[in-house]
Amino acid sequence: MHIQDSHWQTAVVTDGDQRVTGGTSRSAPLRVDAQRNLEHVLRAAREVFGELGYGAPMEDVARRARVGVGTVYRRFPSKDVLVRRIAEEETSRLTDQARTALGQEEEPWSALSRFLRTSVASGAGRLLPPHVLRVGVDVEDAAADRGGPDEVRVPHQRQAGAPDLRVIGHRLSPEELDDPGAVELLEVVGQLVERARAAGELRGDVSVADVLLVIATAAPSLPDAAQQAAASARLLDILLEGLRSRPV
């Protein structure tokens, strides 16, 4: 997917009873019809961006939501605001899934594999925000040290019709590292990784970056839901085997 995520825009617009600021909403509840339209737009955005990447146009979101494009822009005054809303929700959902795995699985490998299976099954890899994926083998240090940019490796997310990933060099900006939701996700996933590594069940060279890359890689977009689920499960089984440590 392609998005200029380093230039998130903060916008404010008043729509009926709702104020949208930087992709988040607050103040009085929306009217019933306005709330329904907002839910349709958010659902459509998740579907469209999940299928085509964050490069998909707002017109596609409006078409899927069965509303006019003007309605979408009244809720979200720029595409960046809508993308940020979806990305933040996805990051929060992944963090919750990681915390659940940490809290409910005593065995380190079971916790890590549960997190991966849950995340892949939910299609999270298709909506991971690009700056969350901009991590490298020293991602734990990058999350801890937010004083300056660090050289990292980026899985370049798919364009429409090109589902493959490639890893490229990128310098992470302080603004990207200062995303509290992203940092929290990296920290929680880091706990899963460290536990499995300390137990000798995870390869010593596997990092948080690799785990996030597995989530992104094991979520192919296929037209048939059953085929997509089967392909994701099969691919994840193979990737999990690659992550496990082997006796010397």
PDB file of C-alpha atoms in Angstrom:
ATOM      1  CA  MET A   1       0.000   0.000   0.000  1.00  0.00           C
ATOM      2  CA  HIS A   2       1.192   3.542  -0.476  1.00  0.00           C
ATOM      3  CA  ILE A   3       0.571   6.416   1.842  1.00  0.00           C
ATOM      4  CA  GLN A   4       2.505   9.477   2.850  1.00  0.00           C
ATOM      5  CA  ASP A   5       2.052   8.581   6.480  1.00  0.00           C
ATOM      6  CA  SER A   6       4.747  10.929   7.695  1.00  0.00           C
ATOM      7  CA  HIS A   7       2.445  13.843   6.916  1.00  0.00           C
ATOM      8  CA  TRP A   8      -0.607  13.034   9.031  1.00  0.00           C
ATOM      9  CA  GLN A   9      -2.858  16.034   8.927  1.00  0.00           C
ATOM     10  CA  THR A  10      -4.712  17.328  11.953  1.00  0.00           C
ATOM     11  CA  ALA A  11      -8.014  18.755  10.864  1.00  0.00           C
ATOM     12  CA  VAL A  12     -11.095  19.980  12.655  1.00  0.00           C
ATOM     13  CA  VAL A  13     -14.566  19.973  11.219  1.00  0.00           C
ATOM     14  CA  THR A  14     -17.975  20.238  12.787  1.00  0.00           C
ATOM     15  CA  ASP A  15     -20.631  17.932  11.345  1.00  0.00           C
ATOM     16  CA  GLY A  16     -23.961  18.215  13.042  1.00  0.00           C
ATOM     17  CA  ASP A  17     -23.240  17.447  16.693  1.00  0.00           C
ATOM     18  CA  GLN A  18     -19.857  15.816  16.159  1.00  0.00           C
ATOM     19  CA  ARG A  19     -16.383  17.347  16.045  1.00  0.00           C
ATOM     20  CA  VAL A  20     -13.644  15.367  14.338  1.00  0.00           C
ATOM     21  CA  THR A  21     -10.072  16.247  15.285  1.00  0.00           C
ATOM     22  CA  GLY A  22      -7.096  14.369  13.850  1.00  0.00           C
ATOM     23  CA  GLY A  23      -9.211  11.295  13.194  1.00  0.00           C
ATOM     24  CA  THR A  24     -10.843  11.136  16.650  1.00  0.00           C
ATOM     25  CA  SER A  25     -14.302  12.246  17.687  1.00  0.00           C
ATOM     26  CA  ARG A  26     -15.740  13.738  20.831  1.00  0.00           C
ATOM     27  CA  SER A  27     -18.504  15.960  22.293  1.00  0.00           C
ATOM     28  CA  ALA A  28     -22.236  15.303  21.957  1.00  0.00           C
ATOM     29  CA  PRO A  29     -23.559  12.129  20.284  1.00  0.00           C
ATOM     30  CA  LEU A  30     -24.458  12.224  16.612  1.00  0.00           C
ATOM     31  CA  ARG A  31     -28.030  12.130  15.404  1.00  0.00           C
ATOM     32  CA  VAL A  32     -29.175   8.590  14.651  1.00  0.00           C
ATOM     33  CA  ASP A  33     -28.889   8.979  10.879  1.00  0.00           C
ATOM     34  CA  ALA A  34     -25.515  10.718  11.127  1.00  0.00           C
ATOM     35  CA  GLN A  35     -24.198   8.015  13.460  1.00  0.00           C
ATOM     36  CA  ARG A  36     -25.396   5.345  11.048  1.00  0.00           C
ATOM     37  CA  ASN A  37     -23.630   7.053   8.144  1.00  0.00           C
ATOM     38  CA  LEU A  38     -20.429   7.327  10.183  1.00  0.00           C
ATOM     39  CA  GLU A  39     -20.520   3.604  10.980  1.00  0.00           C
ATOM     40  CA  HIS A  40     -21.094   2.789   7.301  1.00  0.00           C
ATOM     41  CA  VAL A  41     -18.135   4.967   6.290  1.00  0.00           C
ATOM     42  CA  LEU A  42     -15.798   3.407   8.868  1.00  0.00           C
ATOM     43  CA  ARG A  43     -16.831  -0.118   7.925  1.00  0.00           C
ATOM     44  CA  ALA A  44     -16.417   0.650   4.240  1.00  0.00           C
ATOM     45  CA  ALA A  45     -13.012   2.240   4.839  1.00  0.00           C
ATOM     46  CA  ARG A  46     -11.769  -0.852   6.677  1.00  0.00           C
ATOM     47  CA  GLU A  47     -12.951  -3.070   3.821  1.00  0.00           C
ATOM     48  CA  VAL A  48     -11.621  -0.901   0.995  1.00  0.00           C
ATOM     49  CA  PHE A  49      -8.261  -0.155   2.597  1.00  0.00           C
ATOM     50  CA  GLY A  50      -7.974  -3.799   3.606  1.00  0.00           C
ATOM     51  CA  GLU A  51      -8.499  -4.927   0.026  1.00  0.00           C
ATOM     52  CA  LEU A  52      -6.651  -2.194  -1.892  1.00  0.00           C
ATOM     53  CA  GLY A  53      -4.331  -0.597   0.645  1.00  0.00           C
ATOM     54  CA  TYR A  54      -4.357   2.934   2.016  1.00  0.00           C
ATOM     55  CA  GLY A  55      -3.806   4.269  -1.495  1.00  0.00           C
ATOM     56  CA  ALA A  56      -7.451   3.574  -2.386  1.00  0.00           C
ATOM     57  CA  PRO A  57      -9.397   6.767  -3.227  1.00  0.00           C
ATOM     58  CA  MET A  58     -12.101   8.240  -1.001  1.00  0.00           C
ATOM     59  CA  GLU A  59     -14.577   7.704  -3.835  1.00  0.00           C
ATOM     60  CA  ASP A  60     -14.194   3.939  -3.377  1.00  0.00           C
ATOM     61  CA  VAL A  61     -14.936   4.296   0.328  1.00  0.00           C
ATOM     62  CA  ALA A  62     -18.051   6.367  -0.407  1.00  0.00           C
ATOM     63  CA  ARG A  63     -19.240   3.874  -3.014  1.00  0.00           C
ATOM     64  CA  ARG A  64     -18.824   0.953  -0.614  1.00  0.00           C
ATOM     65  CA  ALA A  65     -20.607   2.883   2.150  1.00  0.00           C
ATOM     66  CA  ARG A  66     -23.414   3.813  -0.263  1.00  0.00           C
ATOM     67  CA  VAL A  67     -23.137   7.500   0.549  1.00  0.00           C
ATOM     68  CA  GLY A  68     -21.981  10.507  -1.415  1.00  0.00           C
ATOM     69  CA  VAL A  69     -18.302  11.366  -1.289  1.00  0.00           C
ATOM     70  CA  GLY A  70     -19.321  14.683   0.259  1.00  0.00           C
ATOM     71  CA  THR A  71     -20.701  12.779   3.239  1.00  0.00           C
ATOM     72  CA  VAL A  72     -17.332  11.094   3.725  1.00  0.00           C
ATOM     73  CA  TYR A  73     -15.508  14.417   3.598  1.00  0.00           C
ATOM     74  CA  ARG A  74     -17.943  15.977   6.068  1.00  0.00           C
ATOM     75  CA  ARG A  75     -16.982  13.290   8.567  1.00  0.00           C
ATOM     76  CA  PHE A  76     -13.289  13.279   7.623  1.00  0.00           C
ATOM     77  CA  PRO A  77     -12.069  16.508   6.004  1.00  0.00           C
ATOM     78  CA  SER A  78      -9.068  14.815   4.408  1.00  0.00           C
ATOM     79  CA  LYS A  79      -8.090  11.300   3.498  1.00  0.00           C
ATOM     80  CA  ASP A  80      -5.223  11.445   5.980  1.00  0.00           C
ATOM     81  CA  VAL A  81      -7.701  11.973   8.825  1.00  0.00           C
ATOM     82  CA  LEU A  82      -9.717   8.901   7.805  1.00  0.00           C
ATOM     83  CA  VAL A  83      -6.601   6.787   7.337  1.00  0.00           C
ATOM     84  CA  ARG A  84      -5.319   7.825  10.737  1.00  0.00           C
ATOM     85  CA  ARG A  85      -8.639   6.893  12.354  1.00  0.00           C
ATOM     86  CA  ILE A  86      -8.578   3.396  10.828  1.00  0.00           C
ATOM     87  CA  ALA A  87      -4.875   2.910  11.561  1.00  0.00           C
ATOM     88  CA  GLU A  88      -5.249   3.980  15.190  1.00  0.00           C
ATOM     89  CA  GLU A  89      -8.169   1.613  15.692  1.00  0.00           C
ATOM     90  CA  GLU A  90      -6.178  -1.236  14.150  1.00  0.00           C
ATOM     91  CA  THR A  91      -3.151  -0.519  16.315  1.00  0.00           C
ATOM     92  CA  SER A  92      -5.338  -0.479  19.417  1.00  0.00           C
ATOM     93  CA  ARG A  93      -6.973  -3.763  18.429  1.00  0.00           C
ATOM     94  CA  LEU A  94      -3.602  -5.442  17.915  1.00  0.00           C
ATOM     95  CA  THR A  95      -2.390  -4.175  21.286  1.00  0.00           C
ATOM     96  CA  ASP A  96      -5.486  -5.625  22.972  1.00  0.00           C
ATOM     97  CA  GLN A  97      -4.898  -8.958  21.232  1.00  0.00           C
ATOM     98  CA  ALA A  98      -1.275  -9.001  22.392  1.00  0.00           C
ATOM     99  CA  ARG A  99      -2.268  -8.191  25.978  1.00  0.00           C
ATOM    100  CA  THR A 100      -4.889 -10.929  25.942  1.00  0.00           C
ATOM    101  CA  ALA A 101      -2.334 -13.465  24.754  1.00  0.00           C
ATOM    102  CA  LEU A 102       0.103 -12.344  27.467  1.00  0.00           C
ATOM    103  CA  GLY A 103      -2.531 -12.582  30.175  1.00  0.00           C
ATOM    104  CA  GLN A 104      -4.186 -15.851  29.220  1.00  0.00           C
ATOM    105  CA  GLU A 105      -1.337 -18.031  27.967  1.00  0.00           C
ATOM    106  CA  GLU A 106       1.246 -19.234  30.481  1.00  0.00           C
ATOM    107  CA  GLU A 107       3.553 -20.820  27.905  1.00  0.00           C
ATOM    108  CA  PRO A 108       5.626 -18.193  26.057  1.00  0.00           C
ATOM    109  CA  TRP A 109       5.376 -19.885  22.657  1.00  0.00           C
ATOM    110  CA  SER A 110       1.638 -20.429  23.056  1.00  0.00           C
ATOM    111  CA  ALA A 111       1.196 -16.735  23.862  1.00  0.00           C
ATOM    112  CA  LEU A 112       3.171 -15.599  20.816  1.00  0.00           C
ATOM    113  CA  SER A 113       1.523 -18.031  18.422  1.00  0.00           C
ATOM    114  CA  ARG A 114      -1.931 -17.170  19.769  1.00  0.00           C
ATOM    115  CA  PHE A 115      -1.293 -13.496  19.153  1.00  0.00           C
ATOM    116  CA  LEU A 116      -0.140 -14.192  15.613  1.00  0.00           C
ATOM    117  CA  ARG A 117      -3.060 -16.478  14.808  1.00  0.00           C
ATOM    118  CA  THR A 118      -5.624 -14.052  16.218  1.00  0.00           C
ATOM    119  CA  SER A 119      -4.101 -11.086  14.425  1.00  0.00           C
ATOM    120  CA  VAL A 120      -3.809 -12.839  11.075  1.00  0.00           C
ATOM    121  CA  ALA A 121      -7.354 -14.256  11.310  1.00  0.00           C
ATOM    122  CA  SER A 122      -8.700 -10.756  11.946  1.00  0.00           C
ATOM    123  CA  GLY A 123      -6.986  -9.435   8.807  1.00  0.00           C
ATOM    124  CA  ALA A 124      -4.887  -7.016  10.832  1.00  0.00           C
ATOM    125  CA  GLY A 125      -1.951  -7.192   8.439  1.00  0.00           C
ATOM    126  CA  ARG A 126      -3.908  -5.427   5.725  1.00  0.00           C
ATOM    127  CA  LEU A 127      -4.507  -2.382   7.930  1.00  0.00           C
ATOM    128  CA  LEU A 128      -1.315  -2.028   9.920  1.00  0.00           C
ATOM    129  CA  PRO A 129      -0.228   1.629   9.794  1.00  0.00           C
ATOM    130  CA  PRO A 130       2.994   2.057   7.808  1.00  0.00           C
ATOM    131  CA  HIS A 131       4.951   3.728  10.612  1.00  0.00           C
ATOM    132  CA  VAL A 132       4.215   0.783  12.925  1.00  0.00           C
ATOM    133  CA  LEU A 133       5.808  -1.475  10.333  1.00  0.00           C
ATOM    134  CA  ARG A 134       8.803   0.850  10.014  1.00  0.00           C
ATOM    135  CA  VAL A 135      10.859  -1.127  12.459  1.00  0.00           C
ATOM    136  CA  GLY A 136      14.032  -3.143  12.259  1.00  0.00           C
ATOM    137  CA  VAL A 137      16.082  -5.612  14.250  1.00  0.00           C
ATOM    138  CA  ASP A 138      16.644  -2.964  16.916  1.00  0.00           C
ATOM    139  CA  VAL A 139      13.010  -1.909  17.144  1.00  0.00           C
ATOM    140  CA  GLU A 140      12.966  -2.310  20.911  1.00  0.00           C
ATOM    141  CA  ASP A 141      15.756   0.270  21.177  1.00  0.00           C
ATOM    142  CA  ALA A 142      14.009   2.552  18.683  1.00  0.00           C
ATOM    143  CA  ALA A 143      10.805   2.484  20.728  1.00  0.00           C
ATOM    144  CA  ALA A 144      12.728   3.190  23.927  1.00  0.00           C
ATOM    145  CA  ASP A 145      14.952   5.929  22.523  1.00  0.00           C
ATOM    146  CA  ARG A 146      12.725   8.511  20.852  1.00  0.00           C
ATOM    147  CA  GLY A 147      15.220  11.325  20.931  1.00  0.00           C
ATOM    148  CA  GLY A 148      16.170  11.140  17.256  1.00  0.00           C
ATOM    149  CA  PRO A 149      15.679   9.286  13.968  1.00  0.00           C
ATOM    150  CA  ASP A 150      16.911   5.716  13.567  1.00  0.00           C
ATOM    151  CA  GLU A 151      17.694   3.701  10.475  1.00  0.00           C
ATOM    152  CA  VAL A 152      15.027   1.049  10.087  1.00  0.00           C
ATOM    153  CA  ARG A 153      13.689  -1.418   7.557  1.00  0.00           C
ATOM    154  CA  VAL A 154      10.290  -0.995   6.015  1.00  0.00           C
ATOM    155  CA  PRO A 155       8.025  -3.656   4.557  1.00  0.00           C
ATOM    156  CA  HIS A 156       6.722  -1.606   1.654  1.00  0.00           C
ATOM    157  CA  GLN A 157       3.008  -2.349   1.828  1.00  0.00           C
ATOM    158  CA  ARG A 158       1.127  -3.480  -1.204  1.00  0.00           C
ATOM    159  CA  GLN A 159      -0.286  -1.450  -3.989  1.00  0.00           C
ATOM    160  CA  ALA A 160      -3.601  -2.506  -5.456  1.00  0.00           C
ATOM    161  CA  GLY A 161      -2.965  -5.618  -7.533  1.00  0.00           C
ATOM    162  CA  ALA A 162       0.560  -6.117  -6.138  1.00  0.00           C
ATOM    163  CA  PRO A 163       0.318  -8.004  -2.849  1.00  0.00           C
ATOM    164  CA  ASP A 164       4.019  -8.666  -2.322  1.00  0.00           C
ATOM    165  CA  LEU A 165       6.183  -6.910   0.257  1.00  0.00           C
ATOM    166  CA  ARG A 166       9.703  -5.688  -0.142  1.00  0.00           C
ATOM    167  CA  VAL A 167      12.020  -4.364   2.519  1.00  0.00           C
ATOM    168  CA  ILE A 168      13.576  -0.981   1.975  1.00  0.00           C
ATOM    169  CA  GLY A 169      15.659   1.404   4.036  1.00  0.00           C
ATOM    170  CA  HIS A 170      13.975   4.311   5.785  1.00  0.00           C
ATOM    171  CA  ARG A 171      14.822   6.789   8.510  1.00  0.00           C
ATOM    172  CA  LEU A 172      12.120   6.955  11.176  1.00  0.00           C
ATOM    173  CA  SER A 173      11.168  10.452  12.244  1.00  0.00           C
ATOM    174  CA  PRO A 174      10.684  11.472  15.889  1.00  0.00           C
ATOM    175  CA  GLU A 175       7.036  12.245  15.080  1.00  0.00           C
ATOM    176  CA  GLU A 176       6.446   8.653  13.969  1.00  0.00           C
ATOM    177  CA  LEU A 177       8.125   7.256  17.071  1.00  0.00           C
ATOM    178  CA  ASP A 178       6.073   9.624  19.245  1.00  0.00           C
ATOM    179  CA  ASP A 179       2.806   7.884  18.323  1.00  0.00           C
ATOM    180  CA  PRO A 180       1.742   6.567  21.769  1.00  0.00           C
ATOM    181  CA  GLY A 181      -0.434   3.819  20.330  1.00  0.00           C
ATOM    182  CA  ALA A 182       2.330   2.523  18.091  1.00  0.00           C
ATOM    183  CA  VAL A 183       4.902   2.616  20.883  1.00  0.00           C
ATOM    184  CA  GLU A 184       2.514   0.748  23.190  1.00  0.00           C
ATOM    185  CA  LEU A 185       1.980  -1.934  20.552  1.00  0.00           C
ATOM    186  CA  LEU A 186       5.720  -2.367  20.059  1.00  0.00           C
ATOM    187  CA  GLU A 187       6.246  -2.643  23.800  1.00  0.00           C
ATOM    188  CA  VAL A 188       3.553  -5.293  24.331  1.00  0.00           C
ATOM    189  CA  VAL A 189       4.627  -7.365  21.327  1.00  0.00           C
ATOM    190  CA  GLY A 190       8.173  -6.949  22.586  1.00  0.00           C
ATOM    191  CA  GLN A 191       7.160  -8.688  25.810  1.00  0.00           C
ATOM    192  CA  LEU A 192       5.782 -11.632  23.834  1.00  0.00           C
ATOM    193  CA  VAL A 193       8.970 -11.843  21.808  1.00  0.00           C
ATOM    194  CA  GLU A 194      11.275 -11.574  24.810  1.00  0.00           C
ATOM    195  CA  ARG A 195       9.421 -14.262  26.767  1.00  0.00           C
ATOM    196  CA  ALA A 196       9.530 -16.715  23.884  1.00  0.00           C
ATOM    197  CA  ARG A 197      13.173 -15.913  23.198  1.00  0.00           C
ATOM    198  CA  ALA A 198      14.150 -16.312  26.882  1.00  0.00           C
ATOM    199  CA  ALA A 199      12.377 -19.683  26.996  1.00  0.00           C
ATOM    200  CA  GLY A 200      14.502 -20.863  24.072  1.00  0.00           C
ATOM    201  CA  GLU A 201      11.450 -21.366  21.891  1.00  0.00           C
ATOM    202  CA  LEU A 202      12.030 -18.445  19.542  1.00  0.00           C
ATOM    203  CA  ARG A 203      15.047 -17.977  17.316  1.00  0.00           C
ATOM    204  CA  GLY A 204      17.499 -15.594  18.913  1.00  0.00           C
ATOM    205  CA  ASP A 205      17.612 -13.335  15.849  1.00  0.00           C
ATOM    206  CA  VAL A 206      13.832 -12.813  15.679  1.00  0.00           C
ATOM    207  CA  SER A 207      12.720  -9.291  16.567  1.00  0.00           C
ATOM    208  CA  VAL A 208       9.457  -7.434  16.998  1.00  0.00           C
ATOM    209  CA  ALA A 209       9.907  -6.324  13.395  1.00  0.00           C
ATOM    210  CA  ASP A 210       9.831  -9.928  12.222  1.00  0.00           C
ATOM    211  CA  VAL A 211       6.658 -10.661  14.179  1.00  0.00           C
ATOM    212  CA  LEU A 212       4.879  -7.643  12.686  1.00  0.00           C
ATOM    213  CA  LEU A 213       6.128  -8.611   9.243  1.00  0.00           C
ATOM    214  CA  VAL A 214       4.612 -12.076   9.721  1.00  0.00           C
ATOM    215  CA  ILE A 215       1.238 -10.463  10.457  1.00  0.00           C
ATOM    216  CA  ALA A 216       1.494  -8.321   7.335  1.00  0.00           C
ATOM    217  CA  THR A 217       2.723 -11.151   5.121  1.00  0.00           C
ATOM    218  CA  ALA A 218       0.243 -13.791   6.253  1.00  0.00           C
ATOM    219  CA  ALA A 219      -2.821 -11.717   5.402  1.00  0.00           C
ATOM    220  CA  PRO A 220      -3.258 -12.073   1.623  1.00  0.00           C
ATOM    221  CA  SER A 221      -6.268 -10.464   0.007  1.00  0.00           C
ATOM    222  CA  LEU A 222      -8.199 -13.086  -1.958  1.00  0.00           C
ATOM    223  CA  PRO A 223     -11.676 -12.693  -3.487  1.00  0.00           C
ATOM    224  CA  ASP A 224     -13.086 -15.784  -1.778  1.00  0.00           C
ATOM    225  CA  ALA A 225     -13.314 -15.563   2.033  1.00  0.00           C
ATOM    226  CA  ALA A 226     -12.864 -19.298   2.579  1.00  0.00           C
ATOM    227  CA  GLN A 227      -9.801 -19.394   0.323  1.00  0.00           C
ATOM    228  CA  GLN A 228      -8.363 -16.368   2.072  1.00  0.00           C
ATOM    229  CA  ALA A 229      -8.804 -17.935   5.531  1.00  0.00           C
ATOM    230  CA  ALA A 230      -7.268 -21.221   4.397  1.00  0.00           C
ATOM    231  CA  ALA A 231      -4.336 -19.493   2.674  1.00  0.00           C
ATOM    232  CA  SER A 232      -3.654 -17.327   5.731  1.00  0.00           C
ATOM    233  CA  ALA A 233      -3.721 -20.294   8.101  1.00  0.00           C
ATOM    234  CA  ARG A 234      -1.430 -22.356   5.868  1.00  0.00           C
ATOM    235  CA  LEU A 235       1.043 -19.529   5.361  1.00  0.00           C
ATOM    236  CA  LEU A 236       1.097 -18.745   9.072  1.00  0.00           C
ATOM    237  CA  ASP A 237       1.843 -22.381   9.926  1.00  0.00           C
ATOM    238  CA  ILE A 238       4.875 -22.225   7.653  1.00  0.00           C
ATOM    239  CA  LEU A 239       6.038 -18.889   9.055  1.00  0.00           C
ATOM    240  CA  LEU A 240       5.639 -20.056  12.653  1.00  0.00           C
ATOM    241  CA  GLU A 241       7.883 -23.014  11.930  1.00  0.00           C
ATOM    242  CA  GLY A 242      10.470 -20.595  10.628  1.00  0.00           C
ATOM    243  CA  LEU A 243      10.330 -18.561  13.832  1.00  0.00           C
ATOM    244  CA  ARG A 244      10.915 -21.493  16.199  1.00  0.00           C
ATOM    245  CA  SER A 245      14.357 -22.233  17.529  1.00  0.00           C
ATOM    246  CA  ARG A 246      16.050 -25.486  16.494  1.00  0.00           C
ATOM    247  CA  PRO A 247      18.334 -27.722  18.579  1.00  0.00           C
ATOM    248  CA  VAL A 248      21.978 -27.205  17.703  1.00  0.00           C
TER     249      VAL A 248
END
